[in-house]
PDB file of C-alpha atoms in Angstrom:
ATOM      1  CA  UNK N   1     -45.133   1.536 -27.725  1.00 44.00           C
ATOM      2  CA  UNK N   2     -43.629  -1.828 -28.623  1.00 47.00           C
ATOM      3  CA  UNK N   3     -44.914  -4.881 -26.795  1.00 49.00           C
ATOM      4  CA  UNK N   4     -42.396  -6.667 -24.597  1.00 57.00           C
ATOM      5  CA  UNK N   5     -42.976 -10.250 -23.646  1.00 54.00           C
ATOM      6  CA  UNK N   6     -41.829 -11.858 -20.399  1.00 65.00           C
ATOM      7  CA  UNK N   7     -38.102 -11.721 -19.774  1.00 66.00           C
ATOM      8  CA  UNK N   8     -36.390 -15.010 -20.551  1.00 64.00           C
ATOM      9  CA  UNK N   9     -33.301 -15.734 -18.501  1.00 68.00           C
ATOM     10  CA  UNK N  10     -30.223 -17.294 -20.092  1.00 66.00           C
ATOM     11  CA  UNK N  11     -31.811 -17.168 -23.531  1.00 65.00           C
ATOM     12  CA  UNK N  12     -28.390 -16.822 -25.156  1.00 66.00           C
ATOM     13  CA  UNK N  13     -27.429 -20.270 -23.853  1.00 70.00           C
ATOM     14  CA  UNK N  14     -30.507 -22.051 -25.187  1.00 72.00           C
ATOM     15  CA  UNK N  15     -30.881 -23.710 -28.563  1.00 74.00           C
ATOM     16  CA  UNK N  16     -32.816 -21.457 -30.890  1.00 73.00           C
ATOM     17  CA  UNK N  17     -32.862 -21.404 -34.698  1.00 73.00           C
ATOM     18  CA  UNK N  18     -33.041 -17.588 -34.567  1.00 69.00           C
ATOM     19  CA  UNK N  19     -29.955 -17.269 -32.397  1.00 72.00           C
ATOM     20  CA  UNK N  20     -26.972 -16.011 -34.301  1.00 75.00           C
ATOM     21  CA  UNK N  21     -23.255 -16.358 -33.754  1.00 77.00           C
ATOM     22  CA  UNK N  22     -23.101 -12.794 -32.408  1.00 75.00           C
ATOM     23  CA  UNK N  23     -25.516 -13.778 -29.638  1.00 77.00           C
ATOM     24  CA  UNK N  24     -23.261 -16.646 -28.575  1.00 79.00           C
ATOM     25  CA  UNK N  25     -20.200 -14.400 -28.619  1.00 82.00           C
ATOM     26  CA  UNK N  26     -22.046 -11.825 -26.516  1.00 82.00           C
ATOM     27  CA  UNK N  27     -23.029 -14.530 -24.022  1.00 83.00           C
ATOM     28  CA  UNK N  28     -19.412 -15.586 -23.510  1.00 86.00           C
ATOM     29  CA  UNK N  29     -18.269 -11.956 -23.272  1.00 86.00           C
ATOM     30  CA  UNK N  30     -20.829 -11.229 -20.559  1.00 86.00           C
ATOM     31  CA  UNK N  31     -19.941 -14.384 -18.628  1.00 88.00           C
ATOM     32  CA  UNK N  32     -16.215 -13.656 -18.811  1.00 90.00           C
ATOM     33  CA  UNK N  33     -16.719 -10.023 -17.807  1.00 91.00           C
ATOM     34  CA  UNK N  34     -18.752 -10.948 -14.729  1.00 92.00           C
ATOM     35  CA  UNK N  35     -16.291 -13.661 -13.641  1.00 94.00           C
ATOM     36  CA  UNK N  36     -13.288 -11.356 -14.025  1.00 94.00           C
ATOM     37  CA  UNK N  37     -15.171  -8.524 -12.301  1.00 95.00           C
ATOM     38  CA  UNK N  38     -15.941 -10.633  -9.231  1.00 95.00           C
ATOM     39  CA  UNK N  39     -12.478 -12.201  -9.033  1.00 96.00           C
ATOM     40  CA  UNK N  40     -10.636  -8.916  -9.567  1.00 95.00           C
ATOM     41  CA  UNK N  41     -12.745  -7.105  -6.987  1.00 95.00           C
ATOM     42  CA  UNK N  42     -12.420  -9.795  -4.324  1.00 96.00           C
ATOM     43  CA  UNK N  43      -8.697 -10.428  -4.827  1.00 96.00           C
ATOM     44  CA  UNK N  44      -7.721  -6.766  -5.058  1.00 96.00           C
ATOM     45  CA  UNK N  45      -9.843  -5.807  -2.051  1.00 95.00           C
ATOM     46  CA  UNK N  46      -8.568  -8.694   0.058  1.00 96.00           C
ATOM     47  CA  UNK N  47      -4.930  -8.005  -0.861  1.00 96.00           C
ATOM     48  CA  UNK N  48      -5.224  -4.294  -0.126  1.00 95.00           C
ATOM     49  CA  UNK N  49      -7.022  -4.912   3.156  1.00 95.00           C
ATOM     50  CA  UNK N  50      -4.425  -7.411   4.350  1.00 95.00           C
ATOM     51  CA  UNK N  51      -1.592  -5.104   3.295  1.00 95.00           C
ATOM     52  CA  UNK N  52      -3.021  -2.120   5.152  1.00 95.00           C
ATOM     53  CA  UNK N  53      -3.756  -4.108   8.301  1.00 94.00           C
ATOM     54  CA  UNK N  54      -0.307  -5.676   8.237  1.00 95.00           C
ATOM     55  CA  UNK N  55       1.351  -2.282   7.783  1.00 94.00           C
ATOM     56  CA  UNK N  56      -0.589  -0.736  10.646  1.00 94.00           C
ATOM     57  CA  UNK N  57       0.238  -3.728  12.857  1.00 94.00           C
ATOM     58  CA  UNK N  58       3.942  -3.188  12.164  1.00 93.00           C
ATOM     59  CA  UNK N  59       3.553   0.464  13.086  1.00 92.00           C
ATOM     60  CA  UNK N  60       2.080  -0.531  16.439  1.00 92.00           C
ATOM     61  CA  UNK N  61       5.109  -2.755  17.040  1.00 90.00           C
ATOM     62  CA  UNK N  62       7.801  -0.379  15.789  1.00 90.00           C
ATOM     63  CA  UNK N  63       6.508   2.996  16.920  1.00 91.00           C
ATOM     64  CA  UNK N  64       7.077   3.761  20.573  1.00 89.00           C
ATOM     65  CA  UNK N  65       6.020   6.616  22.853  1.00 91.00           C
ATOM     66  CA  UNK N  66       8.789   8.687  24.396  1.00 90.00           C
ATOM     67  CA  UNK N  67       9.028  11.623  26.751  1.00 91.00           C
ATOM     68  CA  UNK N  68      10.350  14.825  25.191  1.00 92.00           C
ATOM     69  CA  UNK N  69      11.186  18.147  26.824  1.00 93.00           C
ATOM     70  CA  UNK N  70      10.019  21.512  25.569  1.00 92.00           C
ATOM     71  CA  UNK N  71      13.089  23.598  24.627  1.00 91.00           C
ATOM     72  CA  UNK N  72      11.216  26.677  23.422  1.00 89.00           C
ATOM     73  CA  UNK N  73       8.411  28.475  25.222  1.00 88.00           C
ATOM     74  CA  UNK N  74       5.104  27.541  23.587  1.00 85.00           C
ATOM     75  CA  UNK N  75       2.946  30.437  22.415  1.00 86.00           C
ATOM     76  CA  UNK N  76      -0.282  31.179  24.248  1.00 78.00           C
ATOM     77  CA  UNK N  77      -1.357  31.538  27.840  1.00 75.00           C
ATOM     78  CA  UNK N  78       0.475  29.481  30.451  1.00 61.00           C
ATOM     79  CA  UNK N  79      -2.692  29.025  32.512  1.00 54.00           C
ATOM     80  CA  UNK N  80      -3.626  25.877  30.548  1.00 46.00           C
ATOM     81  CA  UNK N  81      -0.126  24.378  30.465  1.00 42.00           C
ATOM     82  CA  UNK N  82       0.149  22.703  33.863  1.00 44.00           C
ATOM     83  CA  UNK N  83       1.117  19.448  32.173  1.00 41.00           C
ATOM     84  CA  UNK N  84       1.664  19.846  28.439  1.00 40.00           C
ATOM     85  CA  UNK N  85       1.746  16.988  25.989  1.00 41.00           C
ATOM     86  CA  UNK N  86       2.219  16.485  22.298  1.00 43.00           C
ATOM     87  CA  UNK N  87      -1.132  14.734  22.090  1.00 43.00           C
ATOM     88  CA  UNK N  88      -2.666  15.214  25.522  1.00 40.00           C
ATOM     89  CA  UNK N  89      -1.577  15.129  29.164  1.00 40.00           C
ATOM     90  CA  UNK N  90       2.120  15.030  30.052  1.00 39.00           C
ATOM     91  CA  UNK N  91       4.186  12.806  32.340  1.00 39.00           C
ATOM     92  CA  UNK N  92       7.199  13.938  34.342  1.00 36.00           C
ATOM     93  CA  UNK N  93      10.546  12.282  33.675  1.00 36.00           C
ATOM     94  CA  UNK N  94      11.868   9.861  36.261  1.00 37.00           C
ATOM     95  CA  UNK N  95       8.618   9.366  38.150  1.00 38.00           C
ATOM     96  CA  UNK N  96       8.939   5.587  38.220  1.00 37.00           C
ATOM     97  CA  UNK N  97       6.106   5.119  35.718  1.00 37.00           C
ATOM     98  CA  UNK N  98       7.943   3.055  33.110  1.00 41.00           C
ATOM     99  CA  UNK N  99       9.869   5.870  31.413  1.00 41.00           C
ATOM    100  CA  UNK N 100      13.479   4.929  30.742  1.00 43.00           C
ATOM    101  CA  UNK N 101      16.542   7.087  31.253  1.00 42.00           C
ATOM    102  CA  UNK N 102      16.656   7.948  27.551  1.00 44.00           C
ATOM    103  CA  UNK N 103      13.036   9.077  27.491  1.00 48.00           C
ATOM    104  CA  UNK N 104      11.616   5.888  25.941  1.00 49.00           C
ATOM    105  CA  UNK N 105       8.614   4.184  27.505  1.00 47.00           C
ATOM    106  CA  UNK N 106       8.974   0.452  28.134  1.00 47.00           C
ATOM    107  CA  UNK N 107       6.164  -0.366  30.570  1.00 45.00           C
ATOM    108  CA  UNK N 108       2.909  -1.340  28.744  1.00 42.00           C
ATOM    109  CA  UNK N 109       0.900   0.039  31.654  1.00 43.00           C
ATOM    110  CA  UNK N 110       2.653   3.370  31.244  1.00 43.00           C
ATOM    111  CA  UNK N 111       1.825   3.300  27.529  1.00 43.00           C
ATOM    112  CA  UNK N 112      -1.834   2.665  28.289  1.00 42.00           C
ATOM    113  CA  UNK N 113      -1.848   5.490  30.825  1.00 40.00           C
ATOM    114  CA  UNK N 114      -0.315   7.893  28.333  1.00 44.00           C
ATOM    115  CA  UNK N 115      -2.730   6.788  25.634  1.00 42.00           C
ATOM    116  CA  UNK N 116      -5.609   7.569  27.973  1.00 39.00           C
ATOM    117  CA  UNK N 117      -4.110  10.964  28.730  1.00 42.00           C
ATOM    118  CA  UNK N 118      -3.504  11.601  25.048  1.00 44.00           C
ATOM    119  CA  UNK N 119      -7.214  11.313  24.377  1.00 43.00           C
ATOM    120  CA  UNK N 120      -7.844  14.494  26.344  1.00 50.00           C
ATOM    121  CA  UNK N 121      -9.164  17.486  24.448  1.00 56.00           C
ATOM    122  CA  UNK N 122      -8.088  21.103  24.492  1.00 73.00           C
ATOM    123  CA  UNK N 123      -6.203  23.389  22.124  1.00 85.00           C
ATOM    124  CA  UNK N 124      -2.673  22.557  21.024  1.00 84.00           C
ATOM    125  CA  UNK N 125       0.132  24.681  19.565  1.00 89.00           C
ATOM    126  CA  UNK N 126       3.380  23.783  17.845  1.00 90.00           C
ATOM    127  CA  UNK N 127       6.718  24.270  19.558  1.00 90.00           C
ATOM    128  CA  UNK N 128      10.214  22.801  19.525  1.00 92.00           C
ATOM    129  CA  UNK N 129      10.998  19.785  21.713  1.00 93.00           C
ATOM    130  CA  UNK N 130      13.957  17.493  22.325  1.00 93.00           C
ATOM    131  CA  UNK N 131      13.826  13.735  22.840  1.00 91.00           C
ATOM    132  CA  UNK N 132      16.088  10.691  22.769  1.00 88.00           C
ATOM    133  CA  UNK N 133      15.553   7.972  20.168  1.00 82.00           C
ATOM    134  CA  UNK N 134      15.480   4.258  20.835  1.00 79.00           C
ATOM    135  CA  UNK N 135      19.165   4.051  19.897  1.00 80.00           C
ATOM    136  CA  UNK N 136      20.120   6.770  22.369  1.00 83.00           C
ATOM    137  CA  UNK N 137      20.565   9.510  19.757  1.00 86.00           C
ATOM    138  CA  UNK N 138      19.185  12.941  20.736  1.00 90.00           C
ATOM    139  CA  UNK N 139      16.674  14.548  18.364  1.00 90.00           C
ATOM    140  CA  UNK N 140      14.849  17.844  18.112  1.00 91.00           C
ATOM    141  CA  UNK N 141      11.678  18.668  16.233  1.00 90.00           C
ATOM    142  CA  UNK N 142       8.252  20.248  16.297  1.00 90.00           C
ATOM    143  CA  UNK N 143       5.447  18.784  18.420  1.00 90.00           C
ATOM    144  CA  UNK N 144       1.999  19.906  19.505  1.00 89.00           C
ATOM    145  CA  UNK N 145       1.755  20.918  23.153  1.00 90.00           C
ATOM    146  CA  UNK N 146      -0.602  22.855  25.375  1.00 89.00           C
ATOM    147  CA  UNK N 147      -0.463  26.620  24.942  1.00 90.00           C
ATOM    148  CA  UNK N 148       2.087  28.337  27.171  1.00 87.00           C
ATOM    149  CA  UNK N 149       4.090  25.185  27.973  1.00 87.00           C
ATOM    150  CA  UNK N 150       7.327  26.338  29.597  1.00 89.00           C
ATOM    151  CA  UNK N 151      10.846  25.214  28.736  1.00 91.00           C
ATOM    152  CA  UNK N 152      11.524  21.840  30.351  1.00 90.00           C
ATOM    153  CA  UNK N 153       7.882  20.718  30.335  1.00 90.00           C
ATOM    154  CA  UNK N 154       7.684  16.970  29.583  1.00 92.00           C
ATOM    155  CA  UNK N 155       5.476  15.965  26.666  1.00 91.00           C
ATOM    156  CA  UNK N 156       4.604  12.612  25.157  1.00 90.00           C
ATOM    157  CA  UNK N 157       5.676  12.010  21.547  1.00 91.00           C
ATOM    158  CA  UNK N 158       5.668   8.954  19.283  1.00 91.00           C
ATOM    159  CA  UNK N 159       8.817   7.944  17.396  1.00 90.00           C
ATOM    160  CA  UNK N 160       9.720   5.269  14.866  1.00 88.00           C
ATOM    161  CA  UNK N 161      12.738   2.966  15.016  1.00 84.00           C
ATOM    162  CA  UNK N 162      14.929   5.730  13.600  1.00 85.00           C
ATOM    163  CA  UNK N 163      13.915   8.204  16.294  1.00 86.00           C
ATOM    164  CA  UNK N 164      11.810  10.361  13.953  1.00 88.00           C
ATOM    165  CA  UNK N 165       8.540  11.852  15.110  1.00 90.00           C
ATOM    166  CA  UNK N 166       5.437  10.044  13.871  1.00 90.00           C
ATOM    167  CA  UNK N 167       1.741  10.201  14.579  1.00 89.00           C
ATOM    168  CA  UNK N 168       0.149   7.981  17.187  1.00 91.00           C
ATOM    169  CA  UNK N 169      -0.340   4.494  15.633  1.00 92.00           C
ATOM    170  CA  UNK N 170      -3.850   3.240  15.034  1.00 92.00           C
ATOM    171  CA  UNK N 171      -5.339   0.784  17.481  1.00 92.00           C
ATOM    172  CA  UNK N 172      -6.262  -2.727  16.381  1.00 92.00           C
ATOM    173  CA  UNK N 173      -9.930  -1.736  16.005  1.00 93.00           C
ATOM    174  CA  UNK N 174      -9.057   1.420  14.076  1.00 93.00           C
ATOM    175  CA  UNK N 175      -6.668  -0.531  11.860  1.00 93.00           C
ATOM    176  CA  UNK N 176      -9.339  -3.122  11.070  1.00 94.00           C
ATOM    177  CA  UNK N 177     -11.895  -0.460  10.180  1.00 95.00           C
ATOM    178  CA  UNK N 178      -9.398   1.415   8.017  1.00 94.00           C
ATOM    179  CA  UNK N 179      -8.306  -1.799   6.280  1.00 95.00           C
ATOM    180  CA  UNK N 180     -11.910  -2.765   5.503  1.00 95.00           C
ATOM    181  CA  UNK N 181     -12.698   0.662   4.070  1.00 96.00           C
ATOM    182  CA  UNK N 182      -9.557   0.790   1.919  1.00 96.00           C
ATOM    183  CA  UNK N 183     -10.050  -2.813   0.805  1.00 95.00           C
ATOM    184  CA  UNK N 184     -13.625  -2.091  -0.238  1.00 96.00           C
ATOM    185  CA  UNK N 185     -12.542   1.000  -2.173  1.00 96.00           C
ATOM    186  CA  UNK N 186      -9.715  -0.824  -3.933  1.00 96.00           C
ATOM    187  CA  UNK N 187     -11.958  -3.808  -4.678  1.00 95.00           C
ATOM    188  CA  UNK N 188     -14.670  -1.663  -6.255  1.00 95.00           C
ATOM    189  CA  UNK N 189     -12.080   0.254  -8.282  1.00 95.00           C
ATOM    190  CA  UNK N 190     -10.453  -2.940  -9.525  1.00 95.00           C
ATOM    191  CA  UNK N 191     -13.800  -4.541 -10.356  1.00 94.00           C
ATOM    192  CA  UNK N 192     -14.872  -1.468 -12.331  1.00 94.00           C
ATOM    193  CA  UNK N 193     -12.164  -2.059 -14.970  1.00 93.00           C
ATOM    194  CA  UNK N 194     -13.368  -5.430 -16.360  1.00 93.00           C
ATOM    195  CA  UNK N 195     -16.998  -4.418 -15.809  1.00 93.00           C
ATOM    196  CA  UNK N 196     -16.647  -1.280 -17.939  1.00 93.00           C
ATOM    197  CA  UNK N 197     -14.601  -3.193 -20.510  1.00 92.00           C
ATOM    198  CA  UNK N 198     -17.353  -5.807 -20.784  1.00 89.00           C
ATOM    199  CA  UNK N 199     -19.995  -3.103 -21.232  1.00 89.00           C
ATOM    200  CA  UNK N 200     -17.927  -1.493 -23.993  1.00 91.00           C
ATOM    201  CA  UNK N 201     -17.486  -4.789 -25.840  1.00 88.00           C
ATOM    202  CA  UNK N 202     -21.177  -5.559 -25.478  1.00 85.00           C
ATOM    203  CA  UNK N 203     -22.065  -2.116 -26.855  1.00 87.00           C
ATOM    204  CA  UNK N 204     -19.881  -2.689 -29.903  1.00 87.00           C
ATOM    205  CA  UNK N 205     -21.476  -6.075 -30.498  1.00 84.00           C
ATOM    206  CA  UNK N 206     -24.897  -4.468 -30.206  1.00 83.00           C
ATOM    207  CA  UNK N 207     -24.025  -1.779 -32.767  1.00 86.00           C
ATOM    208  CA  UNK N 208     -22.618  -4.410 -35.088  1.00 83.00           C
ATOM    209  CA  UNK N 209     -25.818  -6.443 -34.795  1.00 80.00           C
ATOM    210  CA  UNK N 210     -27.932  -3.391 -35.618  1.00 82.00           C
ATOM    211  CA  UNK N 211     -25.754  -2.678 -38.657  1.00 81.00           C
ATOM    212  CA  UNK N 212     -26.259  -6.262 -39.829  1.00 79.00           C
ATOM    213  CA  UNK N 213     -30.010  -5.883 -39.425  1.00 78.00           C
ATOM    214  CA  UNK N 214     -29.956  -2.719 -41.539  1.00 79.00           C
ATOM    215  CA  UNK N 215     -27.968  -4.503 -44.239  1.00 80.00           C
ATOM    216  CA  UNK N 216     -30.276  -7.529 -44.251  1.00 75.00           C
ATOM    217  CA  UNK N 217     -33.355  -5.318 -44.319  1.00 78.00           C
ATOM    218  CA  UNK N 218     -31.964  -3.355 -47.260  1.00 78.00           C
ATOM    219  CA  UNK N 219     -31.426  -6.586 -49.173  1.00 73.00           C
ATOM    220  CA  UNK N 220     -34.705  -8.233 -48.196  1.00 71.00           C
ATOM    221  CA  UNK N 221     -37.108  -5.285 -48.288  1.00 67.00           C
ATOM    222  CA  UNK N 222     -37.223  -4.759 -52.074  1.00 70.00           C
ATOM    223  CA  UNK N 223     -38.094  -8.443 -52.648  1.00 71.00           C
ATOM    224  CA  UNK N 224     -41.559  -7.950 -51.199  1.00 66.00           C
ATOM    225  CA  UNK N 225     -44.180  -7.799 -53.895  1.00 58.00           C
ATOM    226  CA  UNK N 226     -46.635  -5.813 -51.801  1.00 57.00           C
ATOM    227  CA  UNK N 227     -46.183  -3.315 -49.002  1.00 56.00           C
ATOM    228  CA  UNK N 228     -48.781  -2.146 -46.561  1.00 56.00           C
ATOM    229  CA  UNK N 229     -48.838   1.316 -45.052  1.00 55.00           C
TER     230      UNK N 229
END
């Protein structure tokens, strides 16, 4: 087993008569690779994180809850459908709880109440519902409700600015967590490109240095007048 002396840090940057040009080139390649790796990872991760958080914030502003009516009997037993909802408990239309005439919900307190109800558990089935968009246009589509929900049962749905059904937008805390996770993933992926490229270049320099050693040994070996085995 070959003897290894103590590891010397930054030896490629020190003056040494045995240091070759390839060592200096390798030092600059390693430095550049590490700098680009850190910068690419940080910038890509930060940009992706800000983009995701900004997009989710716009969803919270643009997407609005609305009250829809079941227009087709939901499959399943009606015993669990006292107040169906697309994502949880329902809310009757015109109960003075912040639901507008077109089915949109304008009162923030009503939104919070529906969000709390939407967190309720229980099985859900798909059925056809009808709702009115923010522009007053009627829409129909599929939503998840409690099993056995009868025709005319009010359910809570989320719609975008065009009146299309969407999922419930992420909360600020959920958006932050999601943005951090996506930013970290994008940052690591972006940093991997210059890191791998630097390792490849370093490997080629290492193979070239070994080839040079073989060539120099072939030229120098026969000049020895005596060999010891």
